Coordinates of C-alpha atoms in Angstrom, one line a residue:
Chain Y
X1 CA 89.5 117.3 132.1
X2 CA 87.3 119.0 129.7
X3 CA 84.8 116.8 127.5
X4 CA 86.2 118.6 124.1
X5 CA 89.6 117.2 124.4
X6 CA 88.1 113.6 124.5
X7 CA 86.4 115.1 121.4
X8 CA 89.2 114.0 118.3
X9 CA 89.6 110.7 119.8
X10 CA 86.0 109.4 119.8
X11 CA 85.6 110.7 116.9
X12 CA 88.6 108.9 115.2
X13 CA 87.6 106.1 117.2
X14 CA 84.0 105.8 115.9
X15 CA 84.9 107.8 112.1
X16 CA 88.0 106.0 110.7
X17 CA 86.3 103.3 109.1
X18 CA 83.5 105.6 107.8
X19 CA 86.6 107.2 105.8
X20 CA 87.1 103.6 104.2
X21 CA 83.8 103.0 103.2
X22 CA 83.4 106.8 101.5
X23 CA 86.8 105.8 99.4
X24 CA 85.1 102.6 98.4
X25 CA 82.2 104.2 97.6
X26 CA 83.3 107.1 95.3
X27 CA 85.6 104.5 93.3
X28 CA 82.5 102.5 92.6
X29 CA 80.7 105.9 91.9
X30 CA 83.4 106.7 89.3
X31 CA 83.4 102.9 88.3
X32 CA 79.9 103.4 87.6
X33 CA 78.8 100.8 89.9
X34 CA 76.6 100.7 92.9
X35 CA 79.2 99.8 95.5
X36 CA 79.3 98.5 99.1
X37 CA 77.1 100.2 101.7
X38 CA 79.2 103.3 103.1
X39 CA 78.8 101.5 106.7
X40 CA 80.4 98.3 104.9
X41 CA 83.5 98.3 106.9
X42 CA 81.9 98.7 110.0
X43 CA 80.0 95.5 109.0
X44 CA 83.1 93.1 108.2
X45 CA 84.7 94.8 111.8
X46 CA 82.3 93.4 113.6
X47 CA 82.3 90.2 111.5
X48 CA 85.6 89.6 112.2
X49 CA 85.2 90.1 115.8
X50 CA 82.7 87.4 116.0
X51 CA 84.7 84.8 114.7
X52 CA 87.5 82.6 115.8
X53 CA 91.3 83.0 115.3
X54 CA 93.6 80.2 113.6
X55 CA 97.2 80.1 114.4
X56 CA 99.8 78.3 112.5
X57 CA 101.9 76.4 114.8
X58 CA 104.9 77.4 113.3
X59 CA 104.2 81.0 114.4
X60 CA 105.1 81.9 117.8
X61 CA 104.0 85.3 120.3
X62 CA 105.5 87.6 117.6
X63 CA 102.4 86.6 115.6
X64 CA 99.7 87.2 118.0
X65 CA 101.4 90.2 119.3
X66 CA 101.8 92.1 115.8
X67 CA 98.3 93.1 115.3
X68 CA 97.7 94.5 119.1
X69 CA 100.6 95.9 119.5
X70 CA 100.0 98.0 115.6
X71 CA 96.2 99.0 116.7
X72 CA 98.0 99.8 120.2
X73 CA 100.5 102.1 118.2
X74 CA 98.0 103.8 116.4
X75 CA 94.8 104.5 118.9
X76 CA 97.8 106.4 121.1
X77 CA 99.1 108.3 117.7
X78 CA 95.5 109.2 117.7
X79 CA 95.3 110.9 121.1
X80 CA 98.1 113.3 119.8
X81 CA 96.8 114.7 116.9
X82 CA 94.3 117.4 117.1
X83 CA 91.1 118.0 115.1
X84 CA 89.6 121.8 114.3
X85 CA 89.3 123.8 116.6
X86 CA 90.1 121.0 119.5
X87 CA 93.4 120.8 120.9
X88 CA 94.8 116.9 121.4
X89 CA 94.2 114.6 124.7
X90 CA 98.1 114.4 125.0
X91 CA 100.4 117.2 124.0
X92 CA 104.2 118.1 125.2
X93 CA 107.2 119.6 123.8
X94 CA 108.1 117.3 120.8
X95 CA 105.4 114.7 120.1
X96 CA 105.4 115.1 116.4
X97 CA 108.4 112.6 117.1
X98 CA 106.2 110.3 119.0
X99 CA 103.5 110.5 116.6
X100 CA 105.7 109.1 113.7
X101 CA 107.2 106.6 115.5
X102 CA 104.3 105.2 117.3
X103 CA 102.8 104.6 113.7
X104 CA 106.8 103.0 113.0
X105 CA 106.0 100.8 115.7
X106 CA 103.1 99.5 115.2
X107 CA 104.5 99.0 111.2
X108 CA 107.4 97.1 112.7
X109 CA 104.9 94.5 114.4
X110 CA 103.5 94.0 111.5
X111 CA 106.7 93.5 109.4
X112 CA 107.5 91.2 112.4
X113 CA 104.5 89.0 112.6
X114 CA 104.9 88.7 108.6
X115 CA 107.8 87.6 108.5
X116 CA 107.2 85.1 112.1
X117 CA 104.9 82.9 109.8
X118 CA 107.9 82.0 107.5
X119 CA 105.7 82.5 104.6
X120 CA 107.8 83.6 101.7
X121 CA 105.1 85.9 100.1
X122 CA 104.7 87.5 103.4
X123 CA 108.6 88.5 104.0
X124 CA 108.3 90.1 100.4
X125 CA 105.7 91.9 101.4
X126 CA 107.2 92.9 105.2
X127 CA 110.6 93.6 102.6
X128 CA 108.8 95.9 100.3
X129 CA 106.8 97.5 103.3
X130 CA 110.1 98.1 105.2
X131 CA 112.0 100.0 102.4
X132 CA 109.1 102.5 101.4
X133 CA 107.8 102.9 104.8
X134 CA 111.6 104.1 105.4
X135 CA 111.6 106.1 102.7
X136 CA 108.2 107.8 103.4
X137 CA 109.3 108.6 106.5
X138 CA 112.3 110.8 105.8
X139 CA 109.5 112.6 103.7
X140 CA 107.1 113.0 106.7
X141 CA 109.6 114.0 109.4
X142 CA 111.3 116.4 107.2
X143 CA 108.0 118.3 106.3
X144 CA 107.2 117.8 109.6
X145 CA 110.4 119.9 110.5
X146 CA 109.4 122.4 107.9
X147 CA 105.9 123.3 109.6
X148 CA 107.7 123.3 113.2
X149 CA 110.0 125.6 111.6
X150 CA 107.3 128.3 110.1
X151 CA 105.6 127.8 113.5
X152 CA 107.9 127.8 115.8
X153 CA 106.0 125.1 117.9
X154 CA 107.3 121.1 118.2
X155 CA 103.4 120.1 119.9
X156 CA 101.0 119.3 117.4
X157 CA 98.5 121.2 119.4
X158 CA 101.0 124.4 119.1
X159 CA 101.7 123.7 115.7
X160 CA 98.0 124.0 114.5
X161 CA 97.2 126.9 116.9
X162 CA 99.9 128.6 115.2
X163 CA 98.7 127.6 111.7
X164 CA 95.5 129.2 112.4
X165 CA 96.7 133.0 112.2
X166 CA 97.5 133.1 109.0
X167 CA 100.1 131.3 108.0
X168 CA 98.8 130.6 104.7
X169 CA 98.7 133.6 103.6
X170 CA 102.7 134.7 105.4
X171 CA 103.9 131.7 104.2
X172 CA 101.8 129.8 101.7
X173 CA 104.4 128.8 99.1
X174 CA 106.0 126.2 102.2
X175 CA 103.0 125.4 103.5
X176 CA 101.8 124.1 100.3
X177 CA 105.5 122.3 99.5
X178 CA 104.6 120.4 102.8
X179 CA 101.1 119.3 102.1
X180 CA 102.1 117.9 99.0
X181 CA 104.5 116.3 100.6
X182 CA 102.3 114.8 103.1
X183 CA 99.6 113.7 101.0
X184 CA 102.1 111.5 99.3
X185 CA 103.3 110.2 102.6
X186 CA 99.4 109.3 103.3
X187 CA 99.0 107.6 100.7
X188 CA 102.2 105.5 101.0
X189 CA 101.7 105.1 104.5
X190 CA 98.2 103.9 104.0
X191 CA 98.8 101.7 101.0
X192 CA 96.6 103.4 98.7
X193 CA 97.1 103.9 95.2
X194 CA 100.0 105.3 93.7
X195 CA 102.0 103.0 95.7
X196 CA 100.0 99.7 96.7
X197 CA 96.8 98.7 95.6
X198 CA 94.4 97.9 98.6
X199 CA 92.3 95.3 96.3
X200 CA 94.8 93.1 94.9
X201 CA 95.1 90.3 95.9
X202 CA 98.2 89.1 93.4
X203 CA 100.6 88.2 96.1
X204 CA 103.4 90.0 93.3
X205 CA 102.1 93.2 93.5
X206 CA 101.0 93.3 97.2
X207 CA 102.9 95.4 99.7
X208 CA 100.7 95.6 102.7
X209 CA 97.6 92.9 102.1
X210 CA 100.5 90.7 101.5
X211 CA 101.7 91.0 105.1
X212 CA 98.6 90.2 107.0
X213 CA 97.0 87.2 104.7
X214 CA 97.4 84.8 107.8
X215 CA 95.7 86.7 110.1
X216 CA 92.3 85.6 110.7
X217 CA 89.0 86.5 113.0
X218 CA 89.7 89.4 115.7
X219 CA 93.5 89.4 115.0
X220 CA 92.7 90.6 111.5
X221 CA 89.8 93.1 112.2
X222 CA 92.8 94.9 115.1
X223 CA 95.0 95.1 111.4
X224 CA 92.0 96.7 109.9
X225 CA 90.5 98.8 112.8
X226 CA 94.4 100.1 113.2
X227 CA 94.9 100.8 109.6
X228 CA 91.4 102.6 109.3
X229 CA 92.7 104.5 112.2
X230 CA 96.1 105.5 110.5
X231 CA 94.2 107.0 108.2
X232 CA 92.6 109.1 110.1
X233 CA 95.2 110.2 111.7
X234 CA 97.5 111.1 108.9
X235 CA 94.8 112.2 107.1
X236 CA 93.9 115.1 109.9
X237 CA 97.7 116.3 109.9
X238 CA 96.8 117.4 105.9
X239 CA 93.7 118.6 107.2
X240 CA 94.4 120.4 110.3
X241 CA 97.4 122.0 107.5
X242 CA 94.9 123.0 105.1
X243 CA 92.1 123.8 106.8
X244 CA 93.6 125.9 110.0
X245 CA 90.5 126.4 112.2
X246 CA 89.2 130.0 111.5
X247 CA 85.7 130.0 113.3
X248 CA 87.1 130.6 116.6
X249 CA 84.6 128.2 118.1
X250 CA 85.5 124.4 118.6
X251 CA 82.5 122.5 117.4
X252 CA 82.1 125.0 114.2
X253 CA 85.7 124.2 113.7
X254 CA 85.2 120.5 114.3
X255 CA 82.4 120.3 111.7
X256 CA 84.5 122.1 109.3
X257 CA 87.3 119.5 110.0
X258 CA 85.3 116.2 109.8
X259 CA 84.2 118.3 105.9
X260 CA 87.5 118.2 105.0
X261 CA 88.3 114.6 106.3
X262 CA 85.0 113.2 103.7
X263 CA 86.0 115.7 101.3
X264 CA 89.7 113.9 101.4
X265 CA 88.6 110.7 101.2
X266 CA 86.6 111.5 97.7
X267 CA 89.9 112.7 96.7
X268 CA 91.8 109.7 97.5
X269 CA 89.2 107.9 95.6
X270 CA 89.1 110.0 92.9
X271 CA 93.0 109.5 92.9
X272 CA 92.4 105.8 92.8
X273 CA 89.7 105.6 90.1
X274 CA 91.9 107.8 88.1
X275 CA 95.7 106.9 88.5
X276 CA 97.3 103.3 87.7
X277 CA 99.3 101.9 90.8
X278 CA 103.3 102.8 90.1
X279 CA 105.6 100.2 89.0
X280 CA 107.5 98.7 92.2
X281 CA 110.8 100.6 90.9
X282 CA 109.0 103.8 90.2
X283 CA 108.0 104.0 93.9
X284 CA 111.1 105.3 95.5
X285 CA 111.1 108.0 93.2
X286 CA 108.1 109.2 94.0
X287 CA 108.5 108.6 98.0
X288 CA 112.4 110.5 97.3
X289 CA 110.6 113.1 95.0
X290 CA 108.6 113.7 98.4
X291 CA 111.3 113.8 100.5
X292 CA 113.0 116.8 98.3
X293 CA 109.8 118.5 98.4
X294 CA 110.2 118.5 102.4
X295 CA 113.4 119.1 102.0
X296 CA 113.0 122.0 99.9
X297 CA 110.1 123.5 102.1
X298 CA 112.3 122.9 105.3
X299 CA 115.6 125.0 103.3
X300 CA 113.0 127.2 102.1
X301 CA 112.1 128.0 106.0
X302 CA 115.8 128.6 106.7
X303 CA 116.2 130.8 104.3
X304 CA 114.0 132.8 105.5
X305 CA 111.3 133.1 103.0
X306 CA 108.8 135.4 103.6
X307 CA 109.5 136.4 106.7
Chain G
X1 CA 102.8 136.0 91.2
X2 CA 106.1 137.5 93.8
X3 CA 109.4 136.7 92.9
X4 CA 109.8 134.0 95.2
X5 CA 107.1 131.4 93.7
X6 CA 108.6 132.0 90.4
X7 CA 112.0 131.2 91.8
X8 CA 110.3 127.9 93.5
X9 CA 108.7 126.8 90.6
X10 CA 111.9 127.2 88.6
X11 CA 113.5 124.9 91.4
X12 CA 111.0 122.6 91.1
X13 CA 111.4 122.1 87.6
X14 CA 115.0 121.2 88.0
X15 CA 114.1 118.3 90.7
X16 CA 111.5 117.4 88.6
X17 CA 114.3 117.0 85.7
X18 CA 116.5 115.4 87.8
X19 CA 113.9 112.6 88.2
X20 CA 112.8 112.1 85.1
X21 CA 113.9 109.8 82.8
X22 CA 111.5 110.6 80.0
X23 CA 113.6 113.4 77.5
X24 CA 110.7 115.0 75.9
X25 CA 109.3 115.9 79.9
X26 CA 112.8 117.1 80.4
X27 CA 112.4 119.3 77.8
X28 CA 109.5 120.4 77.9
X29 CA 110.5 121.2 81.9
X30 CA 113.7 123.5 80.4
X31 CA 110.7 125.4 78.1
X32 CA 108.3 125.9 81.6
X33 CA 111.3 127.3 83.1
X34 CA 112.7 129.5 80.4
X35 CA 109.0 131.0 80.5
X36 CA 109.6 131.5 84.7
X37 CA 112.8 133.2 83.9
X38 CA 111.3 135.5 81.2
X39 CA 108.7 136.7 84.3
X40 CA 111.3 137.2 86.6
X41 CA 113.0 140.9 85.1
X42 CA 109.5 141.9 84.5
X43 CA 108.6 141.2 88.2
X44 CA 112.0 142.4 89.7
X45 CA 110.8 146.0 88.1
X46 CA 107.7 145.8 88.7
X47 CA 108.6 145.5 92.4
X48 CA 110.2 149.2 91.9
X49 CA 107.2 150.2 90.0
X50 CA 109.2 150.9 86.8
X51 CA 108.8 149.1 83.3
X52 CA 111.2 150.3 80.6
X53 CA 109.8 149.0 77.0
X54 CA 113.5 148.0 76.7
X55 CA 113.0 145.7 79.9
X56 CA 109.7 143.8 78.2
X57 CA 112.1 143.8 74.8
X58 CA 114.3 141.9 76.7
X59 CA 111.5 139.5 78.7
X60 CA 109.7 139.1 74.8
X61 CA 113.0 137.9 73.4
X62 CA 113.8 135.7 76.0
X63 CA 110.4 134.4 76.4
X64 CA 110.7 133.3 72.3
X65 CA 114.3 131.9 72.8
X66 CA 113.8 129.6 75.7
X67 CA 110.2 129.4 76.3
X68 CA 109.5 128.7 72.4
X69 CA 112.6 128.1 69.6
X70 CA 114.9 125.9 72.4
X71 CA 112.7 123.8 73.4
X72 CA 111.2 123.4 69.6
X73 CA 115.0 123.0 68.3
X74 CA 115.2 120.1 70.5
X75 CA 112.1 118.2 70.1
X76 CA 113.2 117.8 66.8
X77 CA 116.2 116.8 67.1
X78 CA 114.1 114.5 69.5
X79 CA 111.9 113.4 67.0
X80 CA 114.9 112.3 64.2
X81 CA 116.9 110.7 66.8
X82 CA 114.1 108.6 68.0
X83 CA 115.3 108.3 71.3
X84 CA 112.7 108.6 74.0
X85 CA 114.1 107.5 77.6
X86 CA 117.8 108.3 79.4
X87 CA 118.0 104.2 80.1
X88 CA 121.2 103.6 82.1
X89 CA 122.0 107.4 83.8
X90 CA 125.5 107.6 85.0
X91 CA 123.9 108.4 88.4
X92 CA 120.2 107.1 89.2
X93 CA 117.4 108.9 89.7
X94 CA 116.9 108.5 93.4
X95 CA 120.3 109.4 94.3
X96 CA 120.1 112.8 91.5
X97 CA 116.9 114.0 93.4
X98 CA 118.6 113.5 96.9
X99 CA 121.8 115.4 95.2
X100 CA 119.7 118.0 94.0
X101 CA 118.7 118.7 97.9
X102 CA 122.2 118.6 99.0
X103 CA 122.9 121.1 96.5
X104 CA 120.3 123.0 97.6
X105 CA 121.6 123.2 100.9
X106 CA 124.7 123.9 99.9
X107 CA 123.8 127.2 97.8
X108 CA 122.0 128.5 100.7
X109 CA 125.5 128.1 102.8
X110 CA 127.1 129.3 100.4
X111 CA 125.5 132.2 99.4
X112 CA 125.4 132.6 102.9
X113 CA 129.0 133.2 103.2
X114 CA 128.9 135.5 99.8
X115 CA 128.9 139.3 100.3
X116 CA 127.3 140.9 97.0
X117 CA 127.8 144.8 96.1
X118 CA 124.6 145.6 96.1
X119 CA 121.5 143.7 98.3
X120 CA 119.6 140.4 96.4
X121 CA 116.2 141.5 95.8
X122 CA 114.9 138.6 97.3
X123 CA 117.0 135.9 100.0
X124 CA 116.1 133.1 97.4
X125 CA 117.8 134.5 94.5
X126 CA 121.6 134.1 95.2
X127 CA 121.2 129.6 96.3
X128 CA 118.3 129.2 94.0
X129 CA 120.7 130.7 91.2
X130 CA 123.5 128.4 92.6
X131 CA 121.9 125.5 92.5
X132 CA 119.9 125.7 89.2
X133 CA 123.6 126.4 87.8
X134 CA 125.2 123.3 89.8
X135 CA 122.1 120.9 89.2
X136 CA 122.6 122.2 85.1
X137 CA 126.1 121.0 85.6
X138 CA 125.3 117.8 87.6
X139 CA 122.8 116.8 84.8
X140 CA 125.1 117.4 82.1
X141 CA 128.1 115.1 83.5
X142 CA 125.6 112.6 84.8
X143 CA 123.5 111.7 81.9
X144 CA 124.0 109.3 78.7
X145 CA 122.4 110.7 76.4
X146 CA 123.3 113.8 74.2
X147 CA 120.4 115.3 74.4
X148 CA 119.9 115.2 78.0
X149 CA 123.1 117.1 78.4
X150 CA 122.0 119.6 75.8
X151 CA 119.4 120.0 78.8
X152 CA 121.3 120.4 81.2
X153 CA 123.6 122.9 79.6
X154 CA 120.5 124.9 78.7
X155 CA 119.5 124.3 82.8
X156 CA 123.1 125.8 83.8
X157 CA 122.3 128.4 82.0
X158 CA 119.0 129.7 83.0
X159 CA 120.5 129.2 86.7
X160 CA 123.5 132.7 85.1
X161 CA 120.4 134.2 83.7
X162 CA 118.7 134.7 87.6
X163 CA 122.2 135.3 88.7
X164 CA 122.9 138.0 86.1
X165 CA 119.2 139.5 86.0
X166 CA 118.2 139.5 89.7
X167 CA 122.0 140.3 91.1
X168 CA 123.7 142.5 88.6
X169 CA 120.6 144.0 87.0
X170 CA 121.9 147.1 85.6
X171 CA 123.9 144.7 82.8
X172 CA 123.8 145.9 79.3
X173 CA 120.8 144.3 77.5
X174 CA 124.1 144.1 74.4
X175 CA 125.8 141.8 76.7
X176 CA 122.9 139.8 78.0
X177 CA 121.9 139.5 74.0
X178 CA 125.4 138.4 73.1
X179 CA 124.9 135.5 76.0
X180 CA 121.8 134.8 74.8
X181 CA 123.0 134.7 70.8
X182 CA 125.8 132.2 72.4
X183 CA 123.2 130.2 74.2
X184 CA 121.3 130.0 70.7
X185 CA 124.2 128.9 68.9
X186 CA 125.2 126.4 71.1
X187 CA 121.7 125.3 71.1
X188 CA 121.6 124.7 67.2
X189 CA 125.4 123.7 66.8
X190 CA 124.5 120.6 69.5
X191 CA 121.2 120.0 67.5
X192 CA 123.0 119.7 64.0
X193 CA 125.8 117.7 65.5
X194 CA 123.3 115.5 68.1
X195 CA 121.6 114.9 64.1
X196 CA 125.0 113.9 62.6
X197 CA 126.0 111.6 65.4
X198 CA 122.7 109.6 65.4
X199 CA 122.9 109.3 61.9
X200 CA 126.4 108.1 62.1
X201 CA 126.7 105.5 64.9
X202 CA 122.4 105.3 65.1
X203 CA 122.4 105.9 68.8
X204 CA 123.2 109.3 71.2
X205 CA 124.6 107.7 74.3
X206 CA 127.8 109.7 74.7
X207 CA 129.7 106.2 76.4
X208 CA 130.0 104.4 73.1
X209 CA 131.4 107.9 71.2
X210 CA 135.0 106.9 72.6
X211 CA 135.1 103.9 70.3
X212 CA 135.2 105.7 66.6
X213 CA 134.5 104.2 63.1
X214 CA 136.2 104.3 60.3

């Protein structure tokens, strides 16, 4: 095994949470405030890790299970997505599927451990997170569809080889339908603004930080390690789409892609300094509106657009 | 800008109406895309290297009609009736932007099946025509408001303008002027009588119309 396909997965391992700490950091920028350190949530991770776990005793293996099983979920989505120029650890015939339902699986543990401690707030939240996750995922699939269509590859790895000739400029129009697409679907997926608002803590509001407010010590920094990680990882499927590797040379490529991951996570906190979070209602329209915009992109691709 | 992100765009606009609820967006949506469809003869020629002044006549006029005096007509009408949101719709939101997709499908099996006289310039012209012309018809018999269908009817009509222009494009500009002189005084007649109806029952939702005053 070569050392540059254990590249993308140390360096989602050891980047995601840098990606939180840059999005925290250019809100406060636009805020006008100092901000936390950039290295702040590698700080509370290992915090967390130090300290003990409290379990209800109305809460049962579901509950412990939830967060391992979710960090689990998304440390293997991470092995199948590549980054620049480097092709992923695992790749077959088809693991786009796998990807998006290894991140639905380790969603459903959560949902499950929420609603496990019988906490009313909590099965709201694991409620609201069920619908729009299900909604966001017609989205993601469906523009998932569109690029395997335009490439003609169902690997990831194939799929952004084949994105890397060109495509944008054969078949820009779908391309950019899908992107769109997908950045809404990130920031759905990773409850950031438009959708949920990662720093309330008004339990009405909440979607996700509503589901995990009983987990404590280690089980709690696995939620946050996981959901760091989910963010890298959907956040390089935009990436690898934009930015198809051109230098021809994996590390040039690489560097070019870990740009584009900073430069998106200034965006998704310019996007959060700037927009107000969508009322609950207005949500599946926007997650739908995604969905036709995959939709369109994937009839756009049968129809034989610029081909 | 080819042929085919114009024709995107202008489907874009119509999901975008679909989902909106706010009528002066929707509006303003129908002006963006009467602008798209003024581009699209010009760009059709230009594709054939060819620009007769009568063509940018034609792309001028329409440009005015449906890019400026429409959507102008209808603010104002907007404006008097003081009606700023479609509330209830017939049909929701959600479900008219996953419609819109269906119909989208549809055109393109549809068209599919179509055998024209001469070839489309382009294999998006024929289902994006088709659907702009079924969503225009969808919005009309699925929304309250008067305005909103005025919208929609406006919609259903850009979708026979890319039908006529791009599939039967040696038409007579006199005909295409008669439809758009219809178009213009449909436009105004609805405007007057969406006016006249506000002022006379103080609301435009089309369900309470059934139940007349003396």
């Amino acid at each position: 095994m070569e050392v540059a396909t254990l590249l993308p997965l140390a360096v989602t391992l050891i980047m995601s949470p840098l990606l939180l700490g840059v999005i925290n950091r250019t809100k406060a920028m636009v805020g006008g405030r100092k901000g936390p350190p950039l290295l702040q949530p590698y700080y509370d991770l290992i915090k967390l890790l130090g300290k003990g776990a409290v379990y209800s005793r109305t809460t049962t293996w579901v509950f412990r299970a939830g967060p391992i099983v979710s960090l689990a979920g998304c440390v293997l989505a991470a092995t199948l997505v590549p980054l620049g120029g480097c092709e992923s650890l695992i790749k077959f015939h088809g693991d786009l599927i796998l990807l998006a339902y290894l991140l639905g699986l380790g969603r459903l543990c959560t949902v499950l451990a929420a609603l496990d401690t019988g906490s009313p707030f909590e099965g709201m939240g694991a409620s609201r997170e069920a619908m729009f996750s299900a909604l966001a995922e017609s989205a993601f699939l469906l523009g998932l569809a569109a690029l395997a269509r335009n490439t003609g590859a169902t690997s990831l790895t194939q799929m952004h080889a084949a994105l890397a000739d060109g495509a944008w400029s054969v078949s820009g129009l779908t391309l950019a339908l899908v992107t769109v697409a997908l950045l809404v679907v990130f920031l759905a997926e990773n409850s950031r603004i438009p959708v949920d608002d990662p720093n309330t803590h008004l339990e009405l509001t909440m979607i996700h930080e509503v589901m995990v407010l009983d987990h404590g010590g280690p089980d709690f920094a696995f939620i946050l390690y996981g959901a760091s990680i989910k963010l890298w990882v959907l956040g390089a499927l935009i990436i690898n789409l934009v930015l198809a590797p051109s230098a021809g040379e994996s590390v040039a490529d690489l560097g070019v892609a870990l740009a584009g991951m900073l430069i998106l996570a200034v965006l998704v906190g310019l996007i959060e300094s700037t927009m107000a979070r969508l009322r609950m209602p207005r949500v599946p329209q926007l997650l739908v509106g995604a969905t036709a915009l995959s939709g369109l992109a994937l009839v756009l691709e049968f129809g034989g657009i610029g081909k | 800008m080819s042929t085919d992100l114009n024709l995107v765009l202008v489907m874009l606009a119509n999901l975008a109406m679909l989902g909106s609820s706010r009528l002066s967006a929707c509006i303003r949506l129908s002006a963006a895309q009467g602008i798209l469809l003024s581009l699209l003869p010009l760009q059709l020629e230009l594709a054939e290297h060819k620009l007769a002044p009568r063509l940018a006549l034609f792309a001028l006029t329409i440009l005015v009609l449906k890019g400026v005096v429409f959507p102008a007509l209808l603010m104002r009408t907007l404006r008097t009736a003081d009606v700023r949101h479609e509330v209830v719709p017939m049909v929701g939101y959600v479900s008219s932007l996953i419609f819109g997709v269906i119909v989208l499908c549809f055109s393109f099996w549809v068209s599919s099946r179509l055998i024209l006289p001469h070839p489309a310039p382009s294999p998006l012209v024929l289902p994006l025509a088709l659907s702009t012309i079924l969503i225009g018809l969808f919005l009309i018999i699925s929304r309250k408001t008067a305005l909103m269908q005025v919208v929609g009817y406006l919609v259903l009509e850009n979708g026979i303008f890319i039908f006529g222009v791009a599939l039967a494009n040696k038409t007579p500009l006199l005909v295409e002027m008669g439809v758009l002189l219809d178009v213009f005084v449909a436009v105004f007649v609805m405007g007057i009588a969406i006016f006249h109806i506000n002022r006379e029952f103080d609301h435009i939702d089309v369900n309470q119309l059934t139940s007349l005053k003396d």
